[in-house]
Amino acid sequence: MSTVAPVRLTGYAHGGGCACKIPPGELEQIVQGLVTATSPDLLVGLDDGDDAAVVRIDDHEALVSTADFFTPVVDDAYDWGRIAAANALSDVYAMGGRPVVAVNLVGWPRDVLPMELLREVLRGGLDVSRLAGCHVGGGHSIDDPEPKYGMAVTGLVDPERLLRNDAAVAGLPISLTKPLGVGVLNNRHKSTGEVFPQAVASMVALNADAGRAAVDGGARAATDVTGFGLLGHLFKMARASGVSATIDAAAVPYLDGARDALRDGFVSGGTRRNLDWVRPHLASTAFEAELLLLADAQTSGGLLVVGEVPGAPVVGETTARGDAVITVR
Ligand code: CO
Ligand code: CO
């Protein structure tokens, strides 16, 4: 048990979780033209906004490298640590890989928040990494007015069985391995202090089994659903692959309480930006509220897989590229 006086960690965050990402369109402008000559051994680089970089070691093995960190998404320090670690590890699973070693990335307002709380954050990260079978080395920490935590993760993948952003083909089902809705629930939690155990359980869950099942099922294209929401990440994958995608809104699962949180107005600016970004490429007959839920900025969301994943609902299908990149029906 912790002896630290209760602190509402989310009160120290200007944004929340992956919703504090730099907006997708802005980021693309920043990195445009920065990619010049690359080696063929860099299997996945900056070009298609994939979840991680992948470098070939030999014919059978490639290195996966990724980093992810963010401000507190929940008030509980241990849970925040677990969520941030599961989220950082997820980008390795989203490439079809397995994590091997991680290092911590920490920003901490050491004059404002007790160091015992940071210890709880790190303990959460360690516990999740242990579940993932991933070693944790040291890391890097700085004094920072806003608390931040995450990890840089290195993993391995079979280069022949990579899950990429640009490898989707038309005519396949699209599977989603976690329900949506953590964005609106985290937003409500930050505003009111209400705790949503179903959201925490979803965010700390590893995408390890989902990634393995996707690879074993022969999938070639996948990504994880994080700050850009289902619509944003699906748009990136479809655009990079030169296909279109149709989402069957009624088939998309949501966490309990997500629709209530949306109805009560707990929508982050990040979620609205996601929808604005995708809208020029979107054909839809759905209500605006439904589209906002589909664009809800997730933290440590599930895998969006082009193909079937046992146990995961099929939420749509890929089609030949049409006028709209994404259709919601
Ligand atoms: Co990702
Ligand atoms: Co990421």
PDB file of N, CA and C in Angstrom, residues 186-279:
ATOM      1  N   ASN A 186     -11.547   8.502 -20.319  1.00  0.00           N
ATOM      2  CA  ASN A 186     -10.421   9.182 -19.665  1.00  0.00           C
ATOM      3  C   ASN A 186     -10.699  10.675 -19.523  1.00  0.00           C
ATOM      4  N   ASN A 187     -11.356  11.232 -20.528  1.00  0.00           N
ATOM      5  CA  ASN A 187     -11.696  12.651 -20.489  1.00  0.00           C
ATOM      6  C   ASN A 187     -12.651  12.926 -19.321  1.00  0.00           C
ATOM      7  N   ARG A 188     -13.617  12.039 -19.127  1.00  0.00           N
ATOM      8  CA  ARG A 188     -14.560  12.179 -18.008  1.00  0.00           C
ATOM      9  C   ARG A 188     -13.825  12.011 -16.674  1.00  0.00           C
ATOM     10  N   HIS A 189     -12.927  11.039 -16.621  1.00  0.00           N
ATOM     11  CA  HIS A 189     -12.141  10.790 -15.402  1.00  0.00           C
ATOM     12  C   HIS A 189     -11.326  12.023 -15.027  1.00  0.00           C
ATOM     13  N   LYS A 190     -10.692  12.630 -16.014  1.00  0.00           N
ATOM     14  CA  LYS A 190      -9.873  13.830 -15.761  1.00  0.00           C
ATOM     15  C   LYS A 190     -10.741  14.971 -15.227  1.00  0.00           C
ATOM     16  N   SER A 191     -11.964  15.101 -15.774  1.00  0.00           N
ATOM     17  CA  SER A 191     -12.844  16.199 -15.368  1.00  0.00           C
ATOM     18  C   SER A 191     -13.497  15.968 -14.017  1.00  0.00           C
ATOM     19  N   THR A 192     -13.916  14.727 -13.757  1.00  0.00           N
ATOM     20  CA  THR A 192     -14.771  14.477 -12.585  1.00  0.00           C
ATOM     21  C   THR A 192     -14.122  13.618 -11.506  1.00  0.00           C
ATOM     22  N   GLY A 193     -13.058  12.893 -11.848  1.00  0.00           N
ATOM     23  CA  GLY A 193     -12.442  11.996 -10.878  1.00  0.00           C
ATOM     24  C   GLY A 193     -13.101  10.628 -10.803  1.00  0.00           C
ATOM     25  N   GLU A 194     -14.224  10.444 -11.526  1.00  0.00           N
ATOM     26  CA  GLU A 194     -14.844   9.113 -11.581  1.00  0.00           C
ATOM     27  C   GLU A 194     -13.834   8.116 -12.149  1.00  0.00           C
ATOM     28  N   VAL A 195     -13.819   6.911 -11.582  1.00  0.00           N
ATOM     29  CA  VAL A 195     -12.870   5.896 -12.044  1.00  0.00           C
ATOM     30  C   VAL A 195     -13.607   4.867 -12.896  1.00  0.00           C
ATOM     31  N   PHE A 196     -12.988   4.506 -14.005  1.00  0.00           N
ATOM     32  CA  PHE A 196     -13.599   3.536 -14.915  1.00  0.00           C
ATOM     33  C   PHE A 196     -12.705   2.307 -15.042  1.00  0.00           C
ATOM     34  N   PRO A 197     -12.944   1.304 -14.164  1.00  0.00           N
ATOM     35  CA  PRO A 197     -12.073   0.121 -14.153  1.00  0.00           C
ATOM     36  C   PRO A 197     -12.041  -0.601 -15.501  1.00  0.00           C
ATOM     37  N   GLN A 198     -13.176  -0.553 -16.246  1.00  0.00           N
ATOM     38  CA  GLN A 198     -13.209  -1.242 -17.544  1.00  0.00           C
ATOM     39  C   GLN A 198     -12.242  -0.586 -18.528  1.00  0.00           C
ATOM     40  N   ALA A 199     -12.078   0.729 -18.416  1.00  0.00           N
ATOM     41  CA  ALA A 199     -11.138   1.429 -19.295  1.00  0.00           C
ATOM     42  C   ALA A 199      -9.698   1.099 -18.897  1.00  0.00           C
ATOM     43  N   VAL A 200      -9.430   1.089 -17.585  1.00  0.00           N
ATOM     44  CA  VAL A 200      -8.077   0.756 -17.118  1.00  0.00           C
ATOM     45  C   VAL A 200      -7.722  -0.665 -17.543  1.00  0.00           C
ATOM     46  N   ALA A 201      -8.657  -1.602 -17.356  1.00  0.00           N
ATOM     47  CA  ALA A 201      -8.393  -3.002 -17.722  1.00  0.00           C
ATOM     48  C   ALA A 201      -8.069  -3.118 -19.206  1.00  0.00           C
ATOM     49  N   SER A 202      -8.790  -2.360 -20.028  1.00  0.00           N
ATOM     50  CA  SER A 202      -8.549  -2.411 -21.468  1.00  0.00           C
ATOM     51  C   SER A 202      -7.177  -1.828 -21.816  1.00  0.00           C
ATOM     52  N   MET A 203      -6.815  -0.714 -21.149  1.00  0.00           N
ATOM     53  CA  MET A 203      -5.550  -0.044 -21.488  1.00  0.00           C
ATOM     54  C   MET A 203      -4.320  -0.802 -21.009  1.00  0.00           C
ATOM     55  N   VAL A 204      -4.423  -1.541 -19.901  1.00  0.00           N
ATOM     56  CA  VAL A 204      -3.248  -2.277 -19.410  1.00  0.00           C
ATOM     57  C   VAL A 204      -3.088  -3.620 -20.124  1.00  0.00           C
ATOM     58  N   ALA A 205      -4.118  -4.052 -20.849  1.00  0.00           N
ATOM     59  CA  ALA A 205      -4.042  -5.346 -21.537  1.00  0.00           C
ATOM     60  C   ALA A 205      -3.032  -5.282 -22.683  1.00  0.00           C
ATOM     61  N   LEU A 206      -2.169  -6.274 -22.740  1.00  0.00           N
ATOM     62  CA  LEU A 206      -1.153  -6.330 -23.802  1.00  0.00           C
ATOM     63  C   LEU A 206      -1.772  -6.765 -25.126  1.00  0.00           C
ATOM     64  N   ASN A 207      -1.208  -6.285 -26.228  1.00  0.00           N
ATOM     65  CA  ASN A 207      -1.636  -6.720 -27.557  1.00  0.00           C
ATOM     66  C   ASN A 207      -0.818  -7.917 -28.042  1.00  0.00           C
ATOM     67  N   ALA A 208      -0.167  -8.604 -27.104  1.00  0.00           N
ATOM     68  CA  ALA A 208       0.717  -9.722 -27.465  1.00  0.00           C
ATOM     69  C   ALA A 208      -0.038 -10.846 -28.183  1.00  0.00           C
ATOM     70  N   ASP A 209      -1.115 -11.322 -27.580  1.00  0.00           N
ATOM     71  CA  ASP A 209      -1.867 -12.429 -28.181  1.00  0.00           C
ATOM     72  C   ASP A 209      -2.484 -12.004 -29.509  1.00  0.00           C
ATOM     73  N   ALA A 210      -2.983 -10.771 -29.555  1.00  0.00           N
ATOM     74  CA  ALA A 210      -3.609 -10.269 -30.785  1.00  0.00           C
ATOM     75  C   ALA A 210      -2.582 -10.220 -31.917  1.00  0.00           C
ATOM     76  N   GLY A 211      -1.382  -9.746 -31.622  1.00  0.00           N
ATOM     77  CA  GLY A 211      -0.344  -9.662 -32.641  1.00  0.00           C
ATOM     78  C   GLY A 211       0.049 -11.039 -33.153  1.00  0.00           C
ATOM     79  N   ARG A 212       0.224 -11.963 -32.212  1.00  0.00           N
ATOM     80  CA  ARG A 212       0.604 -13.324 -32.584  1.00  0.00           C
ATOM     81  C   ARG A 212      -0.493 -13.969 -33.434  1.00  0.00           C
ATOM     82  N   ALA A 213      -1.755 -13.778 -33.008  1.00  0.00           N
ATOM     83  CA  ALA A 213      -2.878 -14.374 -33.750  1.00  0.00           C
ATOM     84  C   ALA A 213      -2.968 -13.786 -35.149  1.00  0.00           C
ATOM     85  N   ALA A 214      -2.718 -12.488 -35.269  1.00  0.00           N
ATOM     86  CA  ALA A 214      -2.784 -11.845 -36.587  1.00  0.00           C
ATOM     87  C   ALA A 214      -1.721 -12.423 -37.516  1.00  0.00           C
ATOM     88  N   VAL A 215      -0.504 -12.563 -36.996  1.00  0.00           N
ATOM     89  CA  VAL A 215       0.597 -13.106 -37.803  1.00  0.00           C
ATOM     90  C   VAL A 215       0.311 -14.566 -38.169  1.00  0.00           C
ATOM     91  N   ASP A 216      -0.109 -15.351 -37.187  1.00  0.00           N
ATOM     92  CA  ASP A 216      -0.391 -16.769 -37.435  1.00  0.00           C
ATOM     93  C   ASP A 216      -1.536 -16.944 -38.425  1.00  0.00           C
ATOM     94  N   GLY A 217      -2.470 -15.967 -38.445  1.00  0.00           N
ATOM     95  CA  GLY A 217      -3.593 -16.037 -39.367  1.00  0.00           C
ATOM     96  C   GLY A 217      -3.241 -15.543 -40.762  1.00  0.00           C
ATOM     97  N   GLY A 218      -1.987 -15.145 -40.962  1.00  0.00           N
ATOM     98  CA  GLY A 218      -1.545 -14.739 -42.291  1.00  0.00           C
ATOM     99  C   GLY A 218      -1.743 -13.276 -42.611  1.00  0.00           C
ATOM    100  N   ALA A 219      -2.094 -12.461 -41.615  1.00  0.00           N
ATOM    101  CA  ALA A 219      -2.284 -11.035 -41.872  1.00  0.00           C
ATOM    102  C   ALA A 219      -0.959 -10.398 -42.279  1.00  0.00           C
ATOM    103  N   ARG A 220      -1.041  -9.375 -43.132  1.00  0.00           N
ATOM    104  CA  ARG A 220       0.148  -8.640 -43.572  1.00  0.00           C
ATOM    105  C   ARG A 220       0.101  -7.181 -43.148  1.00  0.00           C
ATOM    106  N   ALA A 221      -1.112  -6.708 -42.878  1.00  0.00           N
ATOM    107  CA  ALA A 221      -1.260  -5.287 -42.542  1.00  0.00           C
ATOM    108  C   ALA A 221      -1.975  -5.132 -41.207  1.00  0.00           C
ATOM    109  N   ALA A 222      -1.419  -4.277 -40.355  1.00  0.00           N
ATOM    110  CA  ALA A 222      -2.048  -3.979 -39.064  1.00  0.00           C
ATOM    111  C   ALA A 222      -1.438  -2.704 -38.505  1.00  0.00           C
ATOM    112  N   THR A 223      -2.153  -2.131 -37.547  1.00  0.00           N
ATOM    113  CA  THR A 223      -1.624  -1.015 -36.772  1.00  0.00           C
ATOM    114  C   THR A 223      -2.339  -1.055 -35.448  1.00  0.00           C
ATOM    115  N   ASP A 224      -1.839  -0.313 -34.457  1.00  0.00           N
ATOM    116  CA  ASP A 224      -2.617  -0.230 -33.222  1.00  0.00           C
ATOM    117  C   ASP A 224      -3.393   1.087 -33.213  1.00  0.00           C
ATOM    118  N   VAL A 225      -4.526   1.060 -32.532  1.00  0.00           N
ATOM    119  CA  VAL A 225      -5.393   2.230 -32.502  1.00  0.00           C
ATOM    120  C   VAL A 225      -5.022   3.065 -31.287  1.00  0.00           C
ATOM    121  N   THR A 226      -4.387   4.216 -31.529  1.00  0.00           N
ATOM    122  CA  THR A 226      -3.996   5.079 -30.414  1.00  0.00           C
ATOM    123  C   THR A 226      -4.543   6.488 -30.657  1.00  0.00           C
ATOM    124  N   GLY A 227      -3.685   7.485 -30.610  1.00  0.00           N
ATOM    125  CA  GLY A 227      -4.149   8.870 -30.560  1.00  0.00           C
ATOM    126  C   GLY A 227      -4.962   9.358 -31.748  1.00  0.00           C
ATOM    127  N   PHE A 228      -4.804   8.758 -32.922  1.00  0.00           N
ATOM    128  CA  PHE A 228      -5.547   9.238 -34.088  1.00  0.00           C
ATOM    129  C   PHE A 228      -6.920   8.568 -34.209  1.00  0.00           C
ATOM    130  N   GLY A 229      -7.234   7.682 -33.277  1.00  0.00           N
ATOM    131  CA  GLY A 229      -8.540   7.028 -33.285  1.00  0.00           C
ATOM    132  C   GLY A 229      -8.650   5.975 -34.375  1.00  0.00           C
ATOM    133  N   LEU A 230      -9.727   5.207 -34.335  1.00  0.00           N
ATOM    134  CA  LEU A 230      -9.904   4.163 -35.351  1.00  0.00           C
ATOM    135  C   LEU A 230      -9.928   4.769 -36.751  1.00  0.00           C
ATOM    136  N   LEU A 231     -10.676   5.864 -36.924  1.00  0.00           N
ATOM    137  CA  LEU A 231     -10.776   6.462 -38.259  1.00  0.00           C
ATOM    138  C   LEU A 231      -9.417   6.972 -38.743  1.00  0.00           C
ATOM    139  N   GLY A 232      -8.667   7.616 -37.855  1.00  0.00           N
ATOM    140  CA  GLY A 232      -7.367   8.174 -38.247  1.00  0.00           C
ATOM    141  C   GLY A 232      -6.366   7.086 -38.611  1.00  0.00           C
ATOM    142  N   HIS A 233      -6.286   6.062 -37.787  1.00  0.00           N
ATOM    143  CA  HIS A 233      -5.313   5.002 -38.061  1.00  0.00           C
ATOM    144  C   HIS A 233      -5.724   4.166 -39.282  1.00  0.00           C
ATOM    145  N   LEU A 234      -7.031   3.956 -39.439  1.00  0.00           N
ATOM    146  CA  LEU A 234      -7.491   3.217 -40.621  1.00  0.00           C
ATOM    147  C   LEU A 234      -7.225   4.033 -41.888  1.00  0.00           C
ATOM    148  N   PHE A 235      -7.446   5.341 -41.798  1.00  0.00           N
ATOM    149  CA  PHE A 235      -7.176   6.211 -42.946  1.00  0.00           C
ATOM    150  C   PHE A 235      -5.695   6.130 -43.337  1.00  0.00           C
ATOM    151  N   LYS A 236      -4.811   6.192 -42.348  1.00  0.00           N
ATOM    152  CA  LYS A 236      -3.377   6.123 -42.645  1.00  0.00           C
ATOM    153  C   LYS A 236      -3.021   4.801 -43.326  1.00  0.00           C
ATOM    154  N   MET A 237      -3.592   3.711 -42.816  1.00  0.00           N
ATOM    155  CA  MET A 237      -3.276   2.387 -43.361  1.00  0.00           C
ATOM    156  C   MET A 237      -3.831   2.251 -44.783  1.00  0.00           C
ATOM    157  N   ALA A 238      -5.084   2.672 -45.001  1.00  0.00           N
ATOM    158  CA  ALA A 238      -5.706   2.556 -46.321  1.00  0.00           C
ATOM    159  C   ALA A 238      -4.980   3.441 -47.333  1.00  0.00           C
ATOM    160  N   ARG A 239      -4.634   4.659 -46.918  1.00  0.00           N
ATOM    161  CA  ARG A 239      -3.937   5.593 -47.812  1.00  0.00           C
ATOM    162  C   ARG A 239      -2.575   5.026 -48.216  1.00  0.00           C
ATOM    163  N   ALA A 240      -1.837   4.522 -47.235  1.00  0.00           N
ATOM    164  CA  ALA A 240      -0.502   3.979 -47.519  1.00  0.00           C
ATOM    165  C   ALA A 240      -0.578   2.737 -48.402  1.00  0.00           C
ATOM    166  N   SER A 241      -1.686   2.008 -48.310  1.00  0.00           N
ATOM    167  CA  SER A 241      -1.815   0.749 -49.051  1.00  0.00           C
ATOM    168  C   SER A 241      -2.497   0.924 -50.394  1.00  0.00           C
ATOM    169  N   GLY A 242      -3.067   2.109 -50.649  1.00  0.00           N
ATOM    170  CA  GLY A 242      -3.760   2.341 -51.912  1.00  0.00           C
ATOM    171  C   GLY A 242      -5.089   1.618 -52.022  1.00  0.00           C
ATOM    172  N   VAL A 243      -5.744   1.409 -50.883  1.00  0.00           N
ATOM    173  CA  VAL A 243      -7.068   0.779 -50.892  1.00  0.00           C
ATOM    174  C   VAL A 243      -8.061   1.709 -50.194  1.00  0.00           C
ATOM    175  N   SER A 244      -9.325   1.342 -50.232  1.00  0.00           N
ATOM    176  CA  SER A 244     -10.339   2.013 -49.425  1.00  0.00           C
ATOM    177  C   SER A 244     -10.793   1.043 -48.343  1.00  0.00           C
ATOM    178  N   ALA A 245     -11.550   1.548 -47.396  1.00  0.00           N
ATOM    179  CA  ALA A 245     -12.038   0.687 -46.315  1.00  0.00           C
ATOM    180  C   ALA A 245     -13.430   1.123 -45.918  1.00  0.00           C
ATOM    181  N   THR A 246     -14.259   0.153 -45.613  1.00  0.00           N
ATOM    182  CA  THR A 246     -15.616   0.422 -45.148  1.00  0.00           C
ATOM    183  C   THR A 246     -15.743  -0.068 -43.714  1.00  0.00           C
ATOM    184  N   ILE A 247     -16.286   0.789 -42.853  1.00  0.00           N
ATOM    185  CA  ILE A 247     -16.519   0.411 -41.457  1.00  0.00           C
ATOM    186  C   ILE A 247     -18.024   0.250 -41.245  1.00  0.00           C
ATOM    187  N   ASP A 248     -18.377  -0.857 -40.643  1.00  0.00           N
ATOM    188  CA  ASP A 248     -19.759  -1.118 -40.274  1.00  0.00           C
ATOM    189  C   ASP A 248     -19.927  -0.634 -38.826  1.00  0.00           C
ATOM    190  N   ALA A 249     -20.464   0.599 -38.682  1.00  0.00           N
ATOM    191  CA  ALA A 249     -20.481   1.249 -37.358  1.00  0.00           C
ATOM    192  C   ALA A 249     -21.145   0.384 -36.292  1.00  0.00           C
ATOM    193  N   ALA A 250     -22.158  -0.356 -36.688  1.00  0.00           N
ATOM    194  CA  ALA A 250     -22.899  -1.160 -35.708  1.00  0.00           C
ATOM    195  C   ALA A 250     -22.073  -2.339 -35.186  1.00  0.00           C
ATOM    196  N   ALA A 251     -21.017  -2.697 -35.892  1.00  0.00           N
ATOM    197  CA  ALA A 251     -20.208  -3.853 -35.489  1.00  0.00           C
ATOM    198  C   ALA A 251     -19.043  -3.470 -34.576  1.00  0.00           C
ATOM    199  N   VAL A 252     -18.842  -2.153 -34.389  1.00  0.00           N
ATOM    200  CA  VAL A 252     -17.698  -1.702 -33.578  1.00  0.00           C
ATOM    201  C   VAL A 252     -18.056  -1.767 -32.099  1.00  0.00           C
ATOM    202  N   PRO A 253     -17.260  -2.488 -31.300  1.00  0.00           N
ATOM    203  CA  PRO A 253     -17.564  -2.607 -29.867  1.00  0.00           C
ATOM    204  C   PRO A 253     -17.084  -1.390 -29.075  1.00  0.00           C
ATOM    205  N   TYR A 254     -17.838  -1.018 -28.037  1.00  0.00           N
ATOM    206  CA  TYR A 254     -17.475   0.102 -27.158  1.00  0.00           C
ATOM    207  C   TYR A 254     -17.479  -0.342 -25.708  1.00  0.00           C
ATOM    208  N   LEU A 255     -16.630   0.272 -24.912  1.00  0.00           N
ATOM    209  CA  LEU A 255     -16.623   0.029 -23.473  1.00  0.00           C
ATOM    210  C   LEU A 255     -17.912   0.567 -22.857  1.00  0.00           C
ATOM    211  N   ASP A 256     -18.350  -0.057 -21.773  1.00  0.00           N
ATOM    212  CA  ASP A 256     -19.496   0.443 -21.022  1.00  0.00           C
ATOM    213  C   ASP A 256     -19.242   1.888 -20.601  1.00  0.00           C
ATOM    214  N   GLY A 257     -20.212   2.726 -20.806  1.00  0.00           N
ATOM    215  CA  GLY A 257     -20.097   4.113 -20.363  1.00  0.00           C
ATOM    216  C   GLY A 257     -19.579   5.056 -21.429  1.00  0.00           C
ATOM    217  N   ALA A 258     -19.076   4.509 -22.535  1.00  0.00           N
ATOM    218  CA  ALA A 258     -18.484   5.367 -23.567  1.00  0.00           C
ATOM    219  C   ALA A 258     -19.545   6.261 -24.213  1.00  0.00           C
ATOM    220  N   ARG A 259     -20.695   5.669 -24.536  1.00  0.00           N
ATOM    221  CA  ARG A 259     -21.740   6.474 -25.189  1.00  0.00           C
ATOM    222  C   ARG A 259     -22.282   7.557 -24.250  1.00  0.00           C
ATOM    223  N   ASP A 260     -22.394   7.221 -22.964  1.00  0.00           N
ATOM    224  CA  ASP A 260     -22.845   8.222 -21.987  1.00  0.00           C
ATOM    225  C   ASP A 260     -21.841   9.369 -21.902  1.00  0.00           C
ATOM    226  N   ALA A 261     -20.557   9.022 -21.880  1.00  0.00           N
ATOM    227  CA  ALA A 261     -19.519  10.061 -21.770  1.00  0.00           C
ATOM    228  C   ALA A 261     -19.552  10.977 -22.990  1.00  0.00           C
ATOM    229  N   LEU A 262     -19.784  10.388 -24.159  1.00  0.00           N
ATOM    230  CA  LEU A 262     -19.882  11.207 -25.378  1.00  0.00           C
ATOM    231  C   LEU A 262     -21.098  12.133 -25.293  1.00  0.00           C
ATOM    232  N   ARG A 263     -22.240  11.543 -24.906  1.00  0.00           N
ATOM    233  CA  ARG A 263     -23.487  12.315 -24.806  1.00  0.00           C
ATOM    234  C   ARG A 263     -23.319  13.479 -23.830  1.00  0.00           C
ATOM    235  N   ASP A 264     -22.537  13.250 -22.764  1.00  0.00           N
ATOM    236  CA  ASP A 264     -22.345  14.295 -21.758  1.00  0.00           C
ATOM    237  C   ASP A 264     -21.211  15.260 -22.118  1.00  0.00           C
ATOM    238  N   GLY A 265     -20.653  15.087 -23.308  1.00  0.00           N
ATOM    239  CA  GLY A 265     -19.732  16.103 -23.837  1.00  0.00           C
ATOM    240  C   GLY A 265     -18.264  15.921 -23.524  1.00  0.00           C
ATOM    241  N   PHE A 266     -17.880  14.725 -23.075  1.00  0.00           N
ATOM    242  CA  PHE A 266     -16.472  14.526 -22.702  1.00  0.00           C
ATOM    243  C   PHE A 266     -15.636  14.090 -23.910  1.00  0.00           C
ATOM    244  N   VAL A 267     -15.508  15.022 -24.847  1.00  0.00           N
ATOM    245  CA  VAL A 267     -14.783  14.734 -26.086  1.00  0.00           C
ATOM    246  C   VAL A 267     -13.522  15.594 -26.124  1.00  0.00           C
ATOM    247  N   SER A 268     -12.375  14.971 -26.338  1.00  0.00           N
ATOM    248  CA  SER A 268     -11.118  15.730 -26.336  1.00  0.00           C
ATOM    249  C   SER A 268     -10.941  16.485 -27.651  1.00  0.00           C
ATOM    250  N   GLY A 269     -10.122  17.540 -27.596  1.00  0.00           N
ATOM    251  CA  GLY A 269      -9.797  18.289 -28.810  1.00  0.00           C
ATOM    252  C   GLY A 269      -9.108  17.389 -29.820  1.00  0.00           C
ATOM    253  N   GLY A 270      -8.315  16.449 -29.341  1.00  0.00           N
ATOM    254  CA  GLY A 270      -7.610  15.518 -30.228  1.00  0.00           C
ATOM    255  C   GLY A 270      -8.580  14.699 -31.061  1.00  0.00           C
ATOM    256  N   THR A 271      -9.660  14.259 -30.436  1.00  0.00           N
ATOM    257  CA  THR A 271     -10.674  13.468 -31.142  1.00  0.00           C
ATOM    258  C   THR A 271     -11.320  14.295 -32.248  1.00  0.00           C
ATOM    259  N   ARG A 272     -11.659  15.550 -31.942  1.00  0.00           N
ATOM    260  CA  ARG A 272     -12.262  16.423 -32.972  1.00  0.00           C
ATOM    261  C   ARG A 272     -11.277  16.659 -34.133  1.00  0.00           C
ATOM    262  N   ARG A 273      -9.992  16.850 -33.779  1.00  0.00           N
ATOM    263  CA  ARG A 273      -8.984  17.051 -34.841  1.00  0.00           C
ATOM    264  C   ARG A 273      -8.851  15.798 -35.709  1.00  0.00           C
ATOM    265  N   ASN A 274      -8.939  14.614 -35.088  1.00  0.00           N
ATOM    266  CA  ASN A 274      -8.869  13.376 -35.866  1.00  0.00           C
ATOM    267  C   ASN A 274      -9.962  13.333 -36.920  1.00  0.00           C
ATOM    268  N   LEU A 275     -11.180  13.645 -36.486  1.00  0.00           N
ATOM    269  CA  LEU A 275     -12.319  13.580 -37.411  1.00  0.00           C
ATOM    270  C   LEU A 275     -12.175  14.639 -38.506  1.00  0.00           C
ATOM    271  N   ASP A 276     -11.754  15.849 -38.135  1.00  0.00           N
ATOM    272  CA  ASP A 276     -11.556  16.910 -39.135  1.00  0.00           C
ATOM    273  C   ASP A 276     -10.527  16.490 -40.182  1.00  0.00           C
ATOM    274  N   TRP A 277      -9.507  15.782 -39.726  1.00  0.00           N
ATOM    275  CA  TRP A 277      -8.417  15.359 -40.613  1.00  0.00           C
ATOM    276  C   TRP A 277      -8.891  14.326 -41.637  1.00  0.00           C
ATOM    277  N   VAL A 278      -9.747  13.413 -41.180  1.00  0.00           N
ATOM    278  CA  VAL A 278     -10.199  12.325 -42.053  1.00  0.00           C
ATOM    279  C   VAL A 278     -11.379  12.757 -42.927  1.00  0.00           C
ATOM    280  N   ARG A 279     -12.147  13.732 -42.469  1.00  0.00           N
ATOM    281  CA  ARG A 279     -13.429  14.057 -43.104  1.00  0.00           C
ATOM    282  C   ARG A 279     -13.361  14.274 -44.620  1.00  0.00           C
TER     283      ARG A 279
END
